[in-house]
Each structure stands twice: as C-alpha cells, then as structure tokens.
PDB file of C-alpha atoms in Angstrom:
ATOM      1  CA  MET A   1      -0.429 -44.610 -36.139  1.00  0.00           C
ATOM      2  CA  PRO A   2       2.752 -46.009 -36.533  1.00  0.00           C
ATOM      3  CA  LYS A   3       3.813 -47.305 -33.023  1.00  0.00           C
ATOM      4  CA  GLN A   4       7.056 -45.120 -33.305  1.00  0.00           C
ATOM      5  CA  LEU A   5       5.025 -41.839 -33.731  1.00  0.00           C
ATOM      6  CA  ARG A   6       2.780 -42.997 -30.808  1.00  0.00           C
ATOM      7  CA  ASN A   7       5.838 -43.330 -28.272  1.00  0.00           C
ATOM      8  CA  ARG A   8       7.503 -39.837 -29.540  1.00  0.00           C
ATOM      9  CA  LEU A   9       4.343 -38.378 -28.783  1.00  0.00           C
ATOM     10  CA  THR A  10       3.802 -39.964 -25.419  1.00  0.00           C
ATOM     11  CA  ALA A  11       7.085 -39.154 -24.348  1.00  0.00           C
ATOM     12  CA  ALA A  12       6.943 -35.332 -25.746  1.00  0.00           C
ATOM     13  CA  ALA A  13       3.817 -35.088 -23.783  1.00  0.00           C
ATOM     14  CA  LEU A  14       5.027 -36.685 -20.422  1.00  0.00           C
ATOM     15  CA  VAL A  15       8.291 -34.459 -21.133  1.00  0.00           C
ATOM     16  CA  LEU A  16       5.664 -31.121 -21.193  1.00  0.00           C
ATOM     17  CA  GLY A  17       3.567 -32.220 -17.950  1.00  0.00           C
ATOM     18  CA  SER A  18       6.656 -32.375 -16.267  1.00  0.00           C
ATOM     19  CA  PHE A  19       7.704 -28.902 -17.289  1.00  0.00           C
ATOM     20  CA  MET A  20       3.919 -27.807 -16.530  1.00  0.00           C
ATOM     21  CA  VAL A  21       4.018 -29.389 -13.122  1.00  0.00           C
ATOM     22  CA  ALA A  22       7.221 -28.029 -12.335  1.00  0.00           C
ATOM     23  CA  GLY A  23       6.654 -24.047 -13.341  1.00  0.00           C
ATOM     24  CA  CYS A  24       3.349 -24.378 -10.693  1.00  0.00           C
ATOM     25  CA  SER A  25       5.415 -25.870  -7.551  1.00  0.00           C
ATOM     26  CA  GLY A  26       7.130 -24.008  -4.996  1.00  0.00           C
ATOM     27  CA  ASP A  27       7.546 -20.551  -3.972  1.00  0.00           C
ATOM     28  CA  ASP A  28       7.825 -18.609  -6.960  1.00  0.00           C
ATOM     29  CA  GLY A  29       4.484 -17.457  -7.700  1.00  0.00           C
ATOM     30  CA  GLY A  30       2.903 -20.380  -9.284  1.00  0.00           C
ATOM     31  CA  LEU A  31      -0.392 -21.846  -8.282  1.00  0.00           C
ATOM     32  CA  ASN A  32       1.036 -23.247  -5.149  1.00  0.00           C
ATOM     33  CA  ALA A  33       2.748 -20.156  -3.598  1.00  0.00           C
ATOM     34  CA  THR A  34       1.570 -19.322  -0.531  1.00  0.00           C
ATOM     35  CA  PRO A  35      -0.738 -16.401  -0.382  1.00  0.00           C
ATOM     36  CA  LEU A  36       0.591 -12.929   0.845  1.00  0.00           C
ATOM     37  CA  THR A  37      -0.788 -11.075   4.413  1.00  0.00           C
ATOM     38  CA  ILE A  38      -0.938  -7.500   4.548  1.00  0.00           C
ATOM     39  CA  ALA A  39      -1.088  -5.611   7.775  1.00  0.00           C
ATOM     40  CA  VAL A  40      -0.334  -2.322   9.931  1.00  0.00           C
ATOM     41  CA  THR A  41       3.585  -2.644  10.939  1.00  0.00           C
ATOM     42  CA  GLU A  42       3.686  -2.883  15.195  1.00  0.00           C
ATOM     43  CA  GLU A  43       5.821   0.313  15.649  1.00  0.00           C
ATOM     44  CA  GLU A  44       4.163   3.696  14.525  1.00  0.00           C
ATOM     45  CA  ASN A  45       2.147   3.141  11.522  1.00  0.00           C
ATOM     46  CA  GLY A  46       0.645   6.751  10.423  1.00  0.00           C
ATOM     47  CA  SER A  47      -2.891   6.368  11.400  1.00  0.00           C
ATOM     48  CA  GLY A  48      -4.904   8.624  13.476  1.00  0.00           C
ATOM     49  CA  GLN A  49      -2.866  11.700  12.278  1.00  0.00           C
ATOM     50  CA  VAL A  50      -3.956  15.642  12.437  1.00  0.00           C
ATOM     51  CA  GLY A  51      -3.268  17.820   9.461  1.00  0.00           C
ATOM     52  CA  GLN A  52      -4.134  20.620   7.221  1.00  0.00           C
ATOM     53  CA  VAL A  53      -6.770  20.375   5.029  1.00  0.00           C
ATOM     54  CA  GLY A  54      -4.580  19.635   1.492  1.00  0.00           C
ATOM     55  CA  GLN A  55      -1.235  19.354   3.260  1.00  0.00           C
ATOM     56  CA  GLN A  56       1.334  16.340   3.296  1.00  0.00           C
ATOM     57  CA  LEU A  57       0.980  14.760   6.844  1.00  0.00           C
ATOM     58  CA  ASP A  58       4.107  14.455   8.912  1.00  0.00           C
ATOM     59  CA  ASP A  59       4.442  10.591   9.292  1.00  0.00           C
ATOM     60  CA  GLU A  60       4.576   7.899   6.686  1.00  0.00           C
ATOM     61  CA  LEU A  61       2.024   5.457   6.524  1.00  0.00           C
ATOM     62  CA  ARG A  62       3.523   1.548   6.871  1.00  0.00           C
ATOM     63  CA  VAL A  63       2.480  -1.905   6.095  1.00  0.00           C
ATOM     64  CA  VAL A  64       4.224  -5.125   6.409  1.00  0.00           C
ATOM     65  CA  VAL A  65       3.819  -7.996   3.905  1.00  0.00           C
ATOM     66  CA  THR A  66       4.572 -11.449   4.682  1.00  0.00           C
ATOM     67  CA  ARG A  67       4.640 -15.003   3.374  1.00  0.00           C
ATOM     68  CA  ASP A  68       4.538 -17.701   5.840  1.00  0.00           C
ATOM     69  CA  GLY A  69       5.108 -15.158   8.433  1.00  0.00           C
ATOM     70  CA  GLU A  70       8.388 -13.896   6.985  1.00  0.00           C
ATOM     71  CA  PRO A  71       8.938 -10.386   5.166  1.00  0.00           C
ATOM     72  CA  ALA A  72       8.052 -10.555   1.448  1.00  0.00           C
ATOM     73  CA  ALA A  73      10.373  -7.971  -0.464  1.00  0.00           C
ATOM     74  CA  ASP A  74       9.717  -6.621  -3.659  1.00  0.00           C
ATOM     75  CA  VAL A  75       5.852  -6.408  -3.289  1.00  0.00           C
ATOM     76  CA  GLU A  76       4.237  -3.658  -4.738  1.00  0.00           C
ATOM     77  CA  VAL A  77       1.336  -1.976  -2.345  1.00  0.00           C
ATOM     78  CA  GLN A  78      -1.497   0.488  -4.018  1.00  0.00           C
ATOM     79  CA  TRP A  79      -2.278   3.480  -1.893  1.00  0.00           C
ATOM     80  CA  VAL A  80      -5.991   4.462  -2.614  1.00  0.00           C
ATOM     81  CA  THR A  81      -8.201   7.640  -0.919  1.00  0.00           C
ATOM     82  CA  SER A  82     -11.592   8.633  -2.194  1.00  0.00           C
ATOM     83  CA  ASP A  83     -11.565  11.692  -0.285  1.00  0.00           C
ATOM     84  CA  GLY A  84      -9.700  13.921  -2.729  1.00  0.00           C
ATOM     85  CA  GLY A  85      -6.014  13.302  -0.906  1.00  0.00           C
ATOM     86  CA  SER A  86      -2.838  12.048  -2.851  1.00  0.00           C
ATOM     87  CA  PHE A  87       0.182   9.569  -1.743  1.00  0.00           C
ATOM     88  CA  SER A  88       3.657  10.047  -2.691  1.00  0.00           C
ATOM     89  CA  PRO A  89       4.468   7.586  -4.020  1.00  0.00           C
ATOM     90  CA  GLY A  90       0.810   5.911  -5.455  1.00  0.00           C
ATOM     91  CA  THR A  91       2.475   2.560  -5.377  1.00  0.00           C
ATOM     92  CA  SER A  92       5.037   1.407  -3.216  1.00  0.00           C
ATOM     93  CA  VAL A  93       7.417  -1.478  -3.269  1.00  0.00           C
ATOM     94  CA  THR A  94       8.020  -3.526   0.512  1.00  0.00           C
ATOM     95  CA  ASP A  95      11.666  -3.632   1.238  1.00  0.00           C
ATOM     96  CA  GLU A  96      13.782  -6.686   2.577  1.00  0.00           C
ATOM     97  CA  ALA A  97      11.995  -6.349   5.909  1.00  0.00           C
ATOM     98  CA  GLY A  98       8.639  -6.342   4.067  1.00  0.00           C
ATOM     99  CA  ILE A  99       7.490  -2.553   4.679  1.00  0.00           C
ATOM    100  CA  ALA A 100       5.738  -0.418   2.122  1.00  0.00           C
ATOM    101  CA  THR A 101       5.396   3.200   3.192  1.00  0.00           C
ATOM    102  CA  THR A 102       3.891   6.236   1.589  1.00  0.00           C
ATOM    103  CA  LEU A 103       3.004  10.021   2.638  1.00  0.00           C
ATOM    104  CA  TRP A 104      -0.506  10.954   2.545  1.00  0.00           C
ATOM    105  CA  THR A 105      -1.506  14.655   1.571  1.00  0.00           C
ATOM    106  CA  LEU A 106      -4.895  15.097   2.742  1.00  0.00           C
ATOM    107  CA  GLY A 107      -8.106  16.122   0.900  1.00  0.00           C
ATOM    108  CA  PRO A 108      -9.958  19.532   0.553  1.00  0.00           C
ATOM    109  CA  ASP A 109     -12.476  18.827   3.251  1.00  0.00           C
ATOM    110  CA  GLU A 110     -11.951  18.997   6.700  1.00  0.00           C
ATOM    111  CA  GLY A 111     -13.076  15.976   9.118  1.00  0.00           C
ATOM    112  CA  GLY A 112     -12.332  12.612   8.948  1.00  0.00           C
ATOM    113  CA  GLN A 113     -10.483  10.796   6.031  1.00  0.00           C
ATOM    114  CA  THR A 114      -9.978   7.682   4.775  1.00  0.00           C
ATOM    115  CA  ALA A 115      -6.882   5.763   3.318  1.00  0.00           C
ATOM    116  CA  ASN A 116      -6.067   2.140   2.259  1.00  0.00           C
ATOM    117  CA  ALA A 117      -3.135  -0.090   1.428  1.00  0.00           C
ATOM    118  CA  ARG A 118      -4.088  -2.675  -1.172  1.00  0.00           C
ATOM    119  CA  LEU A 119      -2.565  -5.886  -2.299  1.00  0.00           C
ATOM    120  CA  VAL A 120      -4.688  -7.922  -4.484  1.00  0.00           C
ATOM    121  CA  GLY A 121      -5.363 -11.565  -3.286  1.00  0.00           C
ATOM    122  CA  ALA A 122      -3.655 -10.818  -0.145  1.00  0.00           C
ATOM    123  CA  THR A 123      -4.967 -11.795   3.983  1.00  0.00           C
ATOM    124  CA  GLY A 124      -5.815  -8.633   5.338  1.00  0.00           C
ATOM    125  CA  SER A 125      -6.232  -6.342   2.318  1.00  0.00           C
ATOM    126  CA  PRO A 126      -6.970  -3.577   2.457  1.00  0.00           C
ATOM    127  CA  VAL A 127      -5.489  -2.309   5.279  1.00  0.00           C
ATOM    128  CA  PRO A 128      -7.317   0.846   6.848  1.00  0.00           C
ATOM    129  CA  PHE A 129      -5.963   4.272   7.964  1.00  0.00           C
ATOM    130  CA  SER A 130      -7.480   7.369   9.093  1.00  0.00           C
ATOM    131  CA  ALA A 131      -6.783  10.724   9.931  1.00  0.00           C
ATOM    132  CA  ASN A 132      -8.243  14.240  10.855  1.00  0.00           C
ATOM    133  CA  ALA A 133      -8.278  17.281   8.322  1.00  0.00           C
ATOM    134  CA  LEU A 134      -8.397  20.709  10.305  1.00  0.00           C
ATOM    135  CA  GLY A 135      -9.672  23.603   7.875  1.00  0.00           C
ATOM    136  CA  VAL A 136      -7.530  26.451   7.001  1.00  0.00           C
ATOM    137  CA  PRO A 137      -6.363  28.334   9.923  1.00  0.00           C
ATOM    138  CA  THR A 138      -7.967  31.845   9.777  1.00  0.00           C
ATOM    139  CA  GLN A 139      -5.248  33.655  11.932  1.00  0.00           C
ATOM    140  CA  PRO A 140      -2.320  34.960   9.634  1.00  0.00           C
ATOM    141  CA  PRO A 141       1.189  33.157   9.967  1.00  0.00           C
ATOM    142  CA  GLY A 142       2.285  36.676  11.884  1.00  0.00           C
ATOM    143  CA  GLY A 143       0.091  36.078  14.788  1.00  0.00           C
ATOM    144  CA  PRO A 144      -1.801  39.286  16.269  1.00  0.00           C
ATOM    145  CA  GLY A 145      -0.868  42.404  14.887  1.00  0.00           C
ATOM    146  CA  GLY A 146       0.666  40.991  11.516  1.00  0.00           C
ATOM    147  CA  PRO A 147      -0.348  42.512   8.282  1.00  0.00           C
ATOM    148  CA  LEU A 148      -3.922  40.988   7.997  1.00  0.00           C
ATOM    149  CA  SER A 149      -5.043  42.000  11.463  1.00  0.00           C
ATOM    150  CA  ARG A 150      -6.556  45.434  12.779  1.00  0.00           C
ATOM    151  CA  ARG A 151      -5.801  46.963  16.010  1.00  0.00           C
ATOM    152  CA  ALA A 152      -7.899  49.006  18.064  1.00  0.00           C
ATOM    153  CA  VAL A 153      -7.277  52.855  18.159  1.00  0.00           C
ATOM    154  CA  ARG A 154      -7.781  54.614  21.297  1.00  0.00           C
TER     155      ARG A 154
END
C-alpha cells in the first residue's frame, strides 16, 4: 500500500474514532450517561386508595425520576397492572420537576389490586402501588325508599 494512502486511512480512522468517543460521552444518553432513578414522590403518591371496582380512583399515582439527584424531564414512564384495570394515560412523560402522573381505573375484582410504574433500566423500577377495590354498592343511589327498595305495609 502506498505511504500516502496509508496516511489518509490512518487520519480517517483517527477522525472517525474521535467522533465515536465524543458521541458516547456526557449526559446525552450515550454509554457513559448516569443511570436514572425512579421512586414514589415524598408528598401524596396515590398508593393505598380505596375505590369501587371498575371506577377511577380520585387521586393520581405519582413518581419522580431523577439523574444524579436532579429531576429528569421528558422521560417516559409506563404504568401497568395485572388486575384488569387501566390507566389514563398508560404512558406518561415527566415534567420539569421529574414528576410523572396517571389516573388509575380499578379492575373488576373486589379486594387488593396492584399497579406498577416502570422505567426500563432505572434504579428502583418497578415502583409498586396498591389500592383496595370495593364491590358495587347494593343500596340504590336514592337511599332507602328509592325506586328499587320495598316498604313494609302495615
């Protein structure tokens, strides 16, 4: 191989190697990026609520995502349950404070139900939440004397 061609190939390899190293450094999601951490928020996080089967709970579920102890914005958090419930939204994005929220609609079965906030590769993932689902009320909405109740005749 001629010396001039070898020198050009060596220079090209050095430049390409420099771009590869530069692309993997810093806090831009490269190979050296600091891992994310996900946890429940210190204030009300929505766990431990009680609600009716098949109904949306009153309070949002809340998690915080951080990187090096600082809030991480624009990170997608997935919400999952195996109890037949649903979330709105099913995937939420953290705000500037690193907070992601969702509303949980309980599944059809009475008793304890669980949900998880997931962030692939994050320390602390999945974050568990629990709720207690009560059965459908047997009393009609109108209370005693309503259209579905019987009155004693004397």
